[in-house]
PDB file of C-alpha atoms in Angstrom:
ATOM      1  CA  UNK A   1     -27.646  15.907 -23.312  1.00 82.00           C
ATOM      2  CA  UNK A   2     -27.732  12.090 -23.391  1.00 93.00           C
ATOM      3  CA  UNK A   3     -25.473  10.446 -20.829  1.00 97.00           C
ATOM      4  CA  UNK A   4     -23.779   7.081 -21.139  1.00 98.00           C
ATOM      5  CA  UNK A   5     -25.852   4.292 -19.581  1.00 98.00           C
ATOM      6  CA  UNK A   6     -25.040   1.037 -17.837  1.00 98.00           C
ATOM      7  CA  UNK A   7     -26.206  -0.792 -20.955  1.00 98.00           C
ATOM      8  CA  UNK A   8     -23.664   1.171 -23.038  1.00 98.00           C
ATOM      9  CA  UNK A   9     -20.875   0.155 -20.682  1.00 98.00           C
ATOM     10  CA  UNK A  10     -21.956  -3.491 -20.656  1.00 98.00           C
ATOM     11  CA  UNK A  11     -21.982  -3.507 -24.472  1.00 98.00           C
ATOM     12  CA  UNK A  12     -18.483  -2.032 -24.447  1.00 98.00           C
ATOM     13  CA  UNK A  13     -17.279  -4.802 -22.138  1.00 98.00           C
ATOM     14  CA  UNK A  14     -18.232  -7.385 -24.754  1.00 98.00           C
ATOM     15  CA  UNK A  15     -16.566  -5.466 -27.597  1.00 97.00           C
ATOM     16  CA  UNK A  16     -13.216  -5.025 -25.876  1.00 97.00           C
ATOM     17  CA  UNK A  17     -12.805  -8.354 -24.098  1.00 94.00           C
ATOM     18  CA  UNK A  18     -10.268  -9.671 -26.634  1.00 92.00           C
ATOM     19  CA  UNK A  19      -8.069  -6.578 -26.711  1.00 95.00           C
ATOM     20  CA  UNK A  20      -8.127  -5.029 -23.211  1.00 97.00           C
ATOM     21  CA  UNK A  21      -7.081  -7.236 -20.320  1.00 96.00           C
ATOM     22  CA  UNK A  22      -9.047  -7.520 -17.095  1.00 97.00           C
ATOM     23  CA  UNK A  23      -6.627  -5.955 -14.640  1.00 98.00           C
ATOM     24  CA  UNK A  24      -6.586  -7.361 -11.086  1.00 97.00           C
ATOM     25  CA  UNK A  25      -7.468  -5.604  -7.866  1.00 96.00           C
ATOM     26  CA  UNK A  26      -4.315  -5.548  -5.754  1.00 97.00           C
ATOM     27  CA  UNK A  27      -4.539  -5.109  -1.960  1.00 96.00           C
ATOM     28  CA  UNK A  28      -2.400  -2.195  -0.786  1.00 96.00           C
ATOM     29  CA  UNK A  29      -3.235  -1.617   2.852  1.00 88.00           C
ATOM     30  CA  UNK A  30      -6.267  -2.304   4.988  1.00 89.00           C
ATOM     31  CA  UNK A  31      -9.490  -2.035   2.981  1.00 92.00           C
ATOM     32  CA  UNK A  32      -7.589  -0.384   0.114  1.00 96.00           C
ATOM     33  CA  UNK A  33      -7.068  -1.801  -3.371  1.00 96.00           C
ATOM     34  CA  UNK A  34      -5.266  -0.688  -6.523  1.00 98.00           C
ATOM     35  CA  UNK A  35      -6.740  -1.127 -10.008  1.00 98.00           C
ATOM     36  CA  UNK A  36      -3.499  -1.129 -12.083  1.00 98.00           C
ATOM     37  CA  UNK A  37      -4.427  -0.080 -15.608  1.00 98.00           C
ATOM     38  CA  UNK A  38      -0.728   0.482 -16.218  1.00 97.00           C
ATOM     39  CA  UNK A  39      -0.681  -3.278 -16.913  1.00 97.00           C
ATOM     40  CA  UNK A  40      -2.739  -2.890 -20.110  1.00 97.00           C
ATOM     41  CA  UNK A  41      -1.006  -3.756 -23.427  1.00 94.00           C
ATOM     42  CA  UNK A  42      -0.333  -0.071 -24.135  1.00 95.00           C
ATOM     43  CA  UNK A  43       0.312   0.799 -20.493  1.00 95.00           C
ATOM     44  CA  UNK A  44      -2.899   2.725 -19.787  1.00 96.00           C
ATOM     45  CA  UNK A  45      -6.672   2.471 -19.418  1.00 97.00           C
ATOM     46  CA  UNK A  46      -7.110   4.289 -22.729  1.00 97.00           C
ATOM     47  CA  UNK A  47      -7.110   0.968 -24.593  1.00 97.00           C
ATOM     48  CA  UNK A  48     -10.650   0.385 -23.336  1.00 98.00           C
ATOM     49  CA  UNK A  49     -12.237   3.506 -24.802  1.00 98.00           C
ATOM     50  CA  UNK A  50     -10.191   3.393 -27.995  1.00 96.00           C
ATOM     51  CA  UNK A  51     -10.994  -0.255 -28.697  1.00 97.00           C
ATOM     52  CA  UNK A  52     -14.694   0.255 -28.006  1.00 98.00           C
ATOM     53  CA  UNK A  53     -14.927   3.320 -30.258  1.00 97.00           C
ATOM     54  CA  UNK A  54     -13.197   1.579 -33.169  1.00 96.00           C
ATOM     55  CA  UNK A  55     -15.346  -1.541 -32.792  1.00 95.00           C
ATOM     56  CA  UNK A  56     -18.576   0.449 -32.541  1.00 95.00           C
ATOM     57  CA  UNK A  57     -17.858   3.014 -35.276  1.00 94.00           C
ATOM     58  CA  UNK A  58     -15.935   0.814 -37.760  1.00 92.00           C
ATOM     59  CA  UNK A  59     -14.010   3.759 -39.286  1.00 93.00           C
ATOM     60  CA  UNK A  60     -11.891   3.558 -42.443  1.00 93.00           C
ATOM     61  CA  UNK A  61      -9.363   6.063 -41.057  1.00 94.00           C
ATOM     62  CA  UNK A  62      -8.954   7.663 -37.646  1.00 95.00           C
ATOM     63  CA  UNK A  63      -7.657  10.998 -36.371  1.00 97.00           C
ATOM     64  CA  UNK A  64      -7.291  12.034 -32.756  1.00 96.00           C
ATOM     65  CA  UNK A  65      -5.503  14.490 -30.510  1.00 94.00           C
ATOM     66  CA  UNK A  66      -3.654  13.158 -27.492  1.00 92.00           C
ATOM     67  CA  UNK A  67      -0.871  13.817 -25.026  1.00 87.00           C
ATOM     68  CA  UNK A  68       0.149  10.212 -25.568  1.00 90.00           C
ATOM     69  CA  UNK A  69      -1.836   7.362 -24.032  1.00 92.00           C
ATOM     70  CA  UNK A  70      -5.045   7.734 -26.063  1.00 94.00           C
ATOM     71  CA  UNK A  71      -3.073   8.135 -29.258  1.00 94.00           C
ATOM     72  CA  UNK A  72      -1.100   4.999 -28.480  1.00 94.00           C
ATOM     73  CA  UNK A  73      -4.275   3.097 -27.633  1.00 95.00           C
ATOM     74  CA  UNK A  74      -5.948   4.091 -30.901  1.00 95.00           C
ATOM     75  CA  UNK A  75      -2.825   3.225 -32.884  1.00 95.00           C
ATOM     76  CA  UNK A  76      -2.695  -0.181 -31.192  1.00 95.00           C
ATOM     77  CA  UNK A  77      -6.390  -0.984 -31.690  1.00 95.00           C
ATOM     78  CA  UNK A  78      -6.479   0.348 -35.248  1.00 93.00           C
ATOM     79  CA  UNK A  79      -3.366  -1.575 -36.283  1.00 92.00           C
ATOM     80  CA  UNK A  80      -5.173  -4.830 -35.506  1.00 91.00           C
ATOM     81  CA  UNK A  81      -7.768  -3.832 -38.126  1.00 91.00           C
ATOM     82  CA  UNK A  82      -5.248  -2.251 -40.523  1.00 93.00           C
ATOM     83  CA  UNK A  83      -6.863   1.180 -40.117  1.00 95.00           C
ATOM     84  CA  UNK A  84      -4.580   4.220 -40.644  1.00 95.00           C
ATOM     85  CA  UNK A  85      -4.270   6.571 -37.661  1.00 95.00           C
ATOM     86  CA  UNK A  86      -3.091  10.171 -37.322  1.00 96.00           C
ATOM     87  CA  UNK A  87      -2.342  11.529 -33.847  1.00 96.00           C
ATOM     88  CA  UNK A  88      -2.096  15.274 -33.224  1.00 96.00           C
ATOM     89  CA  UNK A  89       0.146  15.734 -30.179  1.00 94.00           C
ATOM     90  CA  UNK A  90       1.165  18.768 -28.117  1.00 92.00           C
ATOM     91  CA  UNK A  91       4.824  19.549 -28.659  1.00 92.00           C
ATOM     92  CA  UNK A  92       5.356  19.171 -24.905  1.00 89.00           C
ATOM     93  CA  UNK A  93       4.519  15.441 -24.975  1.00 89.00           C
ATOM     94  CA  UNK A  94       7.052  13.115 -23.307  1.00 87.00           C
ATOM     95  CA  UNK A  95       9.389  11.486 -25.813  1.00 89.00           C
ATOM     96  CA  UNK A  96       8.589   8.041 -24.425  1.00 88.00           C
ATOM     97  CA  UNK A  97       4.960   8.487 -25.505  1.00 91.00           C
ATOM     98  CA  UNK A  98       5.768   9.992 -28.911  1.00 93.00           C
ATOM     99  CA  UNK A  99       8.156   7.152 -29.718  1.00 93.00           C
ATOM    100  CA  UNK A 100       5.649   4.502 -28.641  1.00 93.00           C
ATOM    101  CA  UNK A 101       2.970   5.882 -30.970  1.00 94.00           C
ATOM    102  CA  UNK A 102       5.395   6.141 -33.876  1.00 94.00           C
ATOM    103  CA  UNK A 103       6.456   2.536 -33.321  1.00 94.00           C
ATOM    104  CA  UNK A 104       2.870   1.447 -33.979  1.00 93.00           C
ATOM    105  CA  UNK A 105       2.908   3.074 -37.419  1.00 92.00           C
ATOM    106  CA  UNK A 106       0.740   6.094 -36.694  1.00 93.00           C
ATOM    107  CA  UNK A 107       1.329   9.457 -38.345  1.00 95.00           C
ATOM    108  CA  UNK A 108       2.196  12.087 -35.737  1.00 96.00           C
ATOM    109  CA  UNK A 109       1.538  15.818 -36.076  1.00 95.00           C
ATOM    110  CA  UNK A 110       3.157  17.977 -33.394  1.00 96.00           C
ATOM    111  CA  UNK A 111       1.491  21.296 -32.522  1.00 95.00           C
ATOM    112  CA  UNK A 112       1.473  23.866 -29.685  1.00 94.00           C
ATOM    113  CA  UNK A 113      -0.839  22.629 -26.886  1.00 91.00           C
ATOM    114  CA  UNK A 114      -3.714  25.083 -27.501  1.00 89.00           C
ATOM    115  CA  UNK A 115      -3.990  23.953 -31.147  1.00 94.00           C
ATOM    116  CA  UNK A 116      -4.347  20.195 -30.678  1.00 92.00           C
ATOM    117  CA  UNK A 117      -8.146  19.972 -30.980  1.00 92.00           C
ATOM    118  CA  UNK A 118      -8.405  22.570 -33.749  1.00 94.00           C
ATOM    119  CA  UNK A 119      -5.789  20.847 -35.900  1.00 95.00           C
ATOM    120  CA  UNK A 120      -7.299  17.395 -35.330  1.00 94.00           C
ATOM    121  CA  UNK A 121     -10.757  18.610 -36.363  1.00 94.00           C
ATOM    122  CA  UNK A 122      -9.324  20.318 -39.459  1.00 95.00           C
ATOM    123  CA  UNK A 123      -7.410  17.220 -40.569  1.00 94.00           C
ATOM    124  CA  UNK A 124     -10.431  14.982 -40.010  1.00 93.00           C
ATOM    125  CA  UNK A 125     -12.584  17.240 -42.199  1.00 94.00           C
ATOM    126  CA  UNK A 126      -9.945  17.486 -44.931  1.00 94.00           C
ATOM    127  CA  UNK A 127      -9.291  13.738 -45.050  1.00 93.00           C
ATOM    128  CA  UNK A 128     -12.783  12.429 -44.422  1.00 93.00           C
ATOM    129  CA  UNK A 129     -11.473  10.514 -41.416  1.00 94.00           C
ATOM    130  CA  UNK A 130     -13.318   9.716 -38.195  1.00 95.00           C
ATOM    131  CA  UNK A 131     -12.338  11.884 -35.246  1.00 97.00           C
ATOM    132  CA  UNK A 132     -12.128   9.845 -32.044  1.00 96.00           C
ATOM    133  CA  UNK A 133     -11.206  12.290 -29.264  1.00 95.00           C
ATOM    134  CA  UNK A 134      -9.549  11.162 -26.029  1.00 94.00           C
ATOM    135  CA  UNK A 135     -12.603  11.705 -23.812  1.00 95.00           C
ATOM    136  CA  UNK A 136     -15.349  13.739 -25.507  1.00 95.00           C
ATOM    137  CA  UNK A 137     -17.186  10.808 -27.087  1.00 96.00           C
ATOM    138  CA  UNK A 138     -19.868   8.456 -25.694  1.00 97.00           C
ATOM    139  CA  UNK A 139     -18.201   5.286 -27.027  1.00 98.00           C
ATOM    140  CA  UNK A 140     -14.880   6.292 -25.455  1.00 98.00           C
ATOM    141  CA  UNK A 141     -16.601   7.024 -22.143  1.00 98.00           C
ATOM    142  CA  UNK A 142     -18.472   3.700 -22.255  1.00 98.00           C
ATOM    143  CA  UNK A 143     -15.232   1.809 -22.821  1.00 98.00           C
ATOM    144  CA  UNK A 144     -13.576   3.437 -19.836  1.00 98.00           C
ATOM    145  CA  UNK A 145     -16.610   2.590 -17.717  1.00 98.00           C
ATOM    146  CA  UNK A 146     -15.773  -1.116 -17.927  1.00 98.00           C
ATOM    147  CA  UNK A 147     -13.228  -0.486 -15.164  1.00 98.00           C
ATOM    148  CA  UNK A 148     -16.096   0.278 -12.815  1.00 98.00           C
ATOM    149  CA  UNK A 149     -17.845  -2.975 -13.712  1.00 97.00           C
ATOM    150  CA  UNK A 150     -14.696  -4.949 -12.942  1.00 97.00           C
ATOM    151  CA  UNK A 151     -14.105  -3.263  -9.590  1.00 96.00           C
ATOM    152  CA  UNK A 152     -17.634  -4.008  -8.396  1.00 95.00           C
ATOM    153  CA  UNK A 153     -17.500  -7.591  -9.680  1.00 94.00           C
ATOM    154  CA  UNK A 154     -14.147  -8.298  -8.021  1.00 93.00           C
ATOM    155  CA  UNK A 155     -15.342  -7.016  -4.649  1.00 88.00           C
ATOM    156  CA  UNK A 156     -18.762  -8.641  -4.906  1.00 80.00           C
ATOM    157  CA  UNK A 157     -17.845 -11.649  -2.759  1.00 68.00           C
ATOM    158  CA  UNK A 158     -16.710  -9.331   0.049  1.00 63.00           C
ATOM    159  CA  UNK A 159     -18.402  -6.243   1.497  1.00 69.00           C
ATOM    160  CA  UNK A 160     -18.848  -3.998  -1.519  1.00 76.00           C
ATOM    161  CA  UNK A 161     -16.718  -1.005  -2.435  1.00 82.00           C
ATOM    162  CA  UNK A 162     -17.602   2.174  -0.556  1.00 93.00           C
ATOM    163  CA  UNK A 163     -15.290   4.560  -2.423  1.00 96.00           C
ATOM    164  CA  UNK A 164     -13.612   4.594  -5.853  1.00 98.00           C
ATOM    165  CA  UNK A 165     -10.865   7.178  -6.449  1.00 98.00           C
ATOM    166  CA  UNK A 166     -10.292   8.164 -10.070  1.00 98.00           C
ATOM    167  CA  UNK A 167      -7.746  10.429 -11.819  1.00 98.00           C
ATOM    168  CA  UNK A 168      -9.393  13.302 -13.707  1.00 98.00           C
ATOM    169  CA  UNK A 169      -8.177  15.127 -16.796  1.00 96.00           C
ATOM    170  CA  UNK A 170     -10.701  15.483 -19.606  1.00 95.00           C
ATOM    171  CA  UNK A 171     -13.105  13.404 -17.556  1.00 97.00           C
ATOM    172  CA  UNK A 172     -13.784  10.402 -19.803  1.00 97.00           C
ATOM    173  CA  UNK A 173     -12.486   7.893 -17.265  1.00 98.00           C
ATOM    174  CA  UNK A 174     -14.441   9.144 -14.281  1.00 98.00           C
ATOM    175  CA  UNK A 175     -17.559   9.713 -16.420  1.00 98.00           C
ATOM    176  CA  UNK A 176     -17.672   6.100 -17.565  1.00 98.00           C
ATOM    177  CA  UNK A 177     -16.820   4.614 -14.181  1.00 98.00           C
ATOM    178  CA  UNK A 178     -19.334   6.806 -12.373  1.00 98.00           C
ATOM    179  CA  UNK A 179     -22.150   6.091 -14.841  1.00 98.00           C
ATOM    180  CA  UNK A 180     -21.681   2.336 -14.440  1.00 98.00           C
ATOM    181  CA  UNK A 181     -21.065   2.238 -10.699  1.00 97.00           C
ATOM    182  CA  UNK A 182     -23.897   4.570  -9.707  1.00 97.00           C
ATOM    183  CA  UNK A 183     -26.338   2.444 -11.730  1.00 97.00           C
ATOM    184  CA  UNK A 184     -25.286  -0.707  -9.872  1.00 96.00           C
ATOM    185  CA  UNK A 185     -24.342   0.661  -6.446  1.00 95.00           C
ATOM    186  CA  UNK A 186     -25.686   4.197  -5.880  1.00 96.00           C
ATOM    187  CA  UNK A 187     -24.201   4.394  -2.366  1.00 95.00           C
ATOM    188  CA  UNK A 188     -20.628   4.007  -3.637  1.00 96.00           C
ATOM    189  CA  UNK A 189     -18.822   7.351  -3.521  1.00 97.00           C
ATOM    190  CA  UNK A 190     -16.979   8.379  -6.689  1.00 98.00           C
ATOM    191  CA  UNK A 191     -14.116  10.759  -5.901  1.00 98.00           C
ATOM    192  CA  UNK A 192     -12.026  12.404  -8.607  1.00 98.00           C
ATOM    193  CA  UNK A 193      -8.466  13.660  -8.157  1.00 98.00           C
ATOM    194  CA  UNK A 194      -6.723  16.428 -10.087  1.00 98.00           C
ATOM    195  CA  UNK A 195      -3.349  18.174  -9.820  1.00 98.00           C
ATOM    196  CA  UNK A 196      -3.560  21.555  -8.116  1.00 97.00           C
ATOM    197  CA  UNK A 197      -2.079  23.079 -11.273  1.00 97.00           C
ATOM    198  CA  UNK A 198      -4.849  21.688 -13.504  1.00 96.00           C
ATOM    199  CA  UNK A 199      -7.929  21.623 -11.272  1.00 97.00           C
ATOM    200  CA  UNK A 200     -10.509  22.724 -13.834  1.00 96.00           C
ATOM    201  CA  UNK A 201     -13.022  19.996 -13.040  1.00 97.00           C
ATOM    202  CA  UNK A 202     -12.915  20.737  -9.309  1.00 96.00           C
ATOM    203  CA  UNK A 203     -13.565  24.420  -9.957  1.00 97.00           C
ATOM    204  CA  UNK A 204     -16.245  23.605 -12.538  1.00 96.00           C
ATOM    205  CA  UNK A 205     -18.184  21.488 -10.047  1.00 96.00           C
ATOM    206  CA  UNK A 206     -17.765  24.103  -7.342  1.00 95.00           C
ATOM    207  CA  UNK A 207     -19.102  26.865  -9.605  1.00 96.00           C
ATOM    208  CA  UNK A 208     -21.628  24.578 -11.351  1.00 95.00           C
ATOM    209  CA  UNK A 209     -20.440  25.665 -14.780  1.00 96.00           C
ATOM    210  CA  UNK A 210     -17.713  24.564 -17.154  1.00 96.00           C
ATOM    211  CA  UNK A 211     -14.404  26.306 -16.414  1.00 94.00           C
ATOM    212  CA  UNK A 212     -11.287  26.155 -18.587  1.00 93.00           C
ATOM    213  CA  UNK A 213      -7.848  27.302 -17.509  1.00 95.00           C
ATOM    214  CA  UNK A 214      -5.142  28.534 -19.908  1.00 93.00           C
ATOM    215  CA  UNK A 215      -2.717  25.876 -21.090  1.00 89.00           C
ATOM    216  CA  UNK A 216       0.135  28.099 -19.876  1.00 90.00           C
ATOM    217  CA  UNK A 217      -1.016  27.139 -16.381  1.00 93.00           C
ATOM    218  CA  UNK A 218      -2.245  23.556 -16.724  1.00 94.00           C
ATOM    219  CA  UNK A 219       0.801  22.419 -18.689  1.00 92.00           C
ATOM    220  CA  UNK A 220       3.010  23.239 -15.704  1.00 95.00           C
ATOM    221  CA  UNK A 221       1.914  20.106 -13.867  1.00 96.00           C
ATOM    222  CA  UNK A 222       4.141  17.061 -14.079  1.00 96.00           C
ATOM    223  CA  UNK A 223       1.031  14.935 -14.649  1.00 95.00           C
ATOM    224  CA  UNK A 224       0.981  15.324 -18.439  1.00 91.00           C
ATOM    225  CA  UNK A 225      -1.965  12.979 -18.984  1.00 90.00           C
ATOM    226  CA  UNK A 226      -4.443  15.093 -16.999  1.00 94.00           C
ATOM    227  CA  UNK A 227      -3.701  18.592 -18.258  1.00 92.00           C
ATOM    228  CA  UNK A 228      -6.893  18.896 -20.305  1.00 91.00           C
ATOM    229  CA  UNK A 229     -10.208  20.421 -19.213  1.00 93.00           C
ATOM    230  CA  UNK A 230     -13.498  18.497 -19.224  1.00 96.00           C
ATOM    231  CA  UNK A 231     -15.875  18.819 -22.157  1.00 96.00           C
ATOM    232  CA  UNK A 232     -19.559  19.668 -21.925  1.00 97.00           C
ATOM    233  CA  UNK A 233     -20.289  15.930 -22.208  1.00 97.00           C
ATOM    234  CA  UNK A 234     -17.921  14.774 -19.481  1.00 98.00           C
ATOM    235  CA  UNK A 235     -18.854  17.669 -17.208  1.00 97.00           C
ATOM    236  CA  UNK A 236     -22.509  16.652 -17.525  1.00 97.00           C
ATOM    237  CA  UNK A 237     -21.577  13.156 -16.318  1.00 98.00           C
ATOM    238  CA  UNK A 238     -19.500  14.525 -13.444  1.00 98.00           C
ATOM    239  CA  UNK A 239     -22.248  16.866 -12.335  1.00 97.00           C
ATOM    240  CA  UNK A 240     -24.731  13.980 -12.353  1.00 97.00           C
ATOM    241  CA  UNK A 241     -22.664  11.185 -10.821  1.00 98.00           C
ATOM    242  CA  UNK A 242     -19.415  12.347  -9.175  1.00 98.00           C
ATOM    243  CA  UNK A 243     -19.506  13.010  -5.442  1.00 98.00           C
ATOM    244  CA  UNK A 244     -16.403  15.185  -5.122  1.00 97.00           C
ATOM    245  CA  UNK A 245     -13.087  16.121  -6.729  1.00 98.00           C
ATOM    246  CA  UNK A 246     -10.027  16.842  -4.608  1.00 97.00           C
ATOM    247  CA  UNK A 247      -6.593  18.121  -5.589  1.00 98.00           C
ATOM    248  CA  UNK A 248      -3.011  17.085  -4.889  1.00 98.00           C
ATOM    249  CA  UNK A 249       0.299  18.877  -5.351  1.00 98.00           C
ATOM    250  CA  UNK A 250       2.954  17.886  -7.869  1.00 97.00           C
ATOM    251  CA  UNK A 251       5.252  17.053  -4.957  1.00 98.00           C
ATOM    252  CA  UNK A 252       2.683  14.612  -3.586  1.00 98.00           C
ATOM    253  CA  UNK A 253       2.184  13.082  -7.038  1.00 98.00           C
ATOM    254  CA  UNK A 254       5.899  12.395  -7.474  1.00 97.00           C
ATOM    255  CA  UNK A 255       6.141  10.932  -3.972  1.00 98.00           C
ATOM    256  CA  UNK A 256       3.276   8.587  -4.862  1.00 97.00           C
ATOM    257  CA  UNK A 257       5.119   7.462  -8.012  1.00 97.00           C
ATOM    258  CA  UNK A 258       8.053   6.476  -5.784  1.00 97.00           C
ATOM    259  CA  UNK A 259       5.854   4.718  -3.224  1.00 97.00           C
ATOM    260  CA  UNK A 260       4.127   2.665  -5.917  1.00 98.00           C
ATOM    261  CA  UNK A 261       7.452   1.648  -7.438  1.00 96.00           C
ATOM    262  CA  UNK A 262       9.099   0.636  -4.173  1.00 97.00           C
ATOM    263  CA  UNK A 263       6.160  -0.725  -2.157  1.00 97.00           C
ATOM    264  CA  UNK A 264       3.647  -1.957  -4.747  1.00 96.00           C
ATOM    265  CA  UNK A 265       6.277  -2.843  -7.365  1.00 97.00           C
ATOM    266  CA  UNK A 266       4.322  -0.930 -10.008  1.00 97.00           C
ATOM    267  CA  UNK A 267       5.779   1.430 -12.600  1.00 97.00           C
ATOM    268  CA  UNK A 268       3.301   4.319 -12.731  1.00 97.00           C
ATOM    269  CA  UNK A 269       3.351   7.668 -14.515  1.00 96.00           C
ATOM    270  CA  UNK A 270       2.453  10.828 -12.553  1.00 97.00           C
ATOM    271  CA  UNK A 271      -1.046  11.022 -14.066  1.00 96.00           C
ATOM    272  CA  UNK A 272      -1.692   7.469 -12.956  1.00 96.00           C
ATOM    273  CA  UNK A 273      -0.411   8.047  -9.443  1.00 97.00           C
ATOM    274  CA  UNK A 274      -2.648  10.976  -8.495  1.00 98.00           C
ATOM    275  CA  UNK A 275      -5.396   8.743  -7.097  1.00 98.00           C
ATOM    276  CA  UNK A 276      -2.910   7.095  -4.751  1.00 98.00           C
ATOM    277  CA  UNK A 277      -1.418  10.492  -3.870  1.00 98.00           C
ATOM    278  CA  UNK A 278      -4.864  11.512  -2.642  1.00 98.00           C
ATOM    279  CA  UNK A 279      -5.142   8.393  -0.486  1.00 97.00           C
ATOM    280  CA  UNK A 280      -1.639   8.776   0.959  1.00 97.00           C
ATOM    281  CA  UNK A 281      -1.539  12.520   1.558  1.00 97.00           C
ATOM    282  CA  UNK A 282      -5.132  13.851   1.556  1.00 95.00           C
ATOM    283  CA  UNK A 283      -6.858  11.105   3.503  1.00 93.00           C
ATOM    284  CA  UNK A 284      -8.804  13.612   5.563  1.00 93.00           C
ATOM    285  CA  UNK A 285     -10.653  14.767   2.441  1.00 94.00           C
ATOM    286  CA  UNK A 286     -11.772  11.251   1.486  1.00 95.00           C
ATOM    287  CA  UNK A 287     -14.826   9.346   2.712  1.00 94.00           C
ATOM    288  CA  UNK A 288     -14.155   6.326   4.884  1.00 91.00           C
ATOM    289  CA  UNK A 289     -14.754   2.719   3.933  1.00 93.00           C
ATOM    290  CA  UNK A 290     -13.494   0.098   1.516  1.00 93.00           C
ATOM    291  CA  UNK A 291     -11.639   1.983  -1.201  1.00 95.00           C
ATOM    292  CA  UNK A 292     -10.311   1.203  -4.680  1.00 96.00           C
ATOM    293  CA  UNK A 293      -7.963   3.590  -6.479  1.00 98.00           C
ATOM    294  CA  UNK A 294      -7.614   3.517 -10.250  1.00 98.00           C
ATOM    295  CA  UNK A 295      -4.030   3.706 -11.510  1.00 98.00           C
ATOM    296  CA  UNK A 296      -4.650   5.072 -14.981  1.00 97.00           C
ATOM    297  CA  UNK A 297      -1.268   4.543 -16.659  1.00 96.00           C
ATOM    298  CA  UNK A 298       2.379   3.629 -16.441  1.00 95.00           C
ATOM    299  CA  UNK A 299       4.080   5.267 -19.425  1.00 91.00           C
ATOM    300  CA  UNK A 300       6.570   7.269 -17.407  1.00 92.00           C
ATOM    301  CA  UNK A 301       9.741   8.902 -18.653  1.00 89.00           C
ATOM    302  CA  UNK A 302      12.652   6.785 -17.329  1.00 90.00           C
ATOM    303  CA  UNK A 303      14.578   9.816 -16.074  1.00 92.00           C
ATOM    304  CA  UNK A 304      11.547  11.083 -14.187  1.00 91.00           C
ATOM    305  CA  UNK A 305      11.015   7.667 -12.618  1.00 92.00           C
ATOM    306  CA  UNK A 306      14.654   7.554 -11.580  1.00 92.00           C
ATOM    307  CA  UNK A 307      14.304  10.929  -9.852  1.00 93.00           C
ATOM    308  CA  UNK A 308      11.312   9.627  -7.880  1.00 91.00           C
ATOM    309  CA  UNK A 309      13.354   6.745  -6.545  1.00 90.00           C
TER     310      UNK A 309
END
């Protein structure tokens, strides 16, 4: 299986430079930085992979499946090119994410969680549209990897990054970051973080084979953006490049959302806060050294945010 290369990620950086912003590295403690992708135009890192895939593939129509952020990113990027988009969403998706996608003019198809991929593939075949999945695609992975380039560049004038902590769901984000970072700085440790209730990647690496949990279990976690299992493609990247994956509880995730809001002044959704939850509450499981944590998104339900405060 061909893995995404540094050259792929560098090409993606050129394609997306006018649509995805270069988010800053924010100091948040001694030798600890936050990479706040919640500041992207659609509130999540997904804009990078979506914009790169659309630019590279030049589709006439797009279909995807998404819990929210990828669908919104595709709708945003496609609207700039007047490309129609259909987003198949699990019927458990937060209303704030559904409404945001609808506001961008995308067609939304709601389905039970286990059917999202099947329905998206069926619609793409029926309509002759291009399927751009949320993580299982090399152009999507390459786009997400541009975060890794930026982290290394922004710390280049200081002692380099020793550890990068990355949220893990389907694995596209950590696959792209790890592929880029390990090519430029092999000694940098790439650590993934998953909710305890959706720790399929951690178990897959432990068993050295792809493991999938039932959605009845993974959809219990409050971190709705990381409820999906890795694909064969993303698991291959993780097995090659990722040093470890640790887990955090939902309680720790929600506490991290509150800490980020009150101390870092960042509005972060639970999926985006899991990397910081690991740093705050599972420090003993992390390598030492200069550390950057990726905050993957900020599209949080207002009522949930209020409860965390």
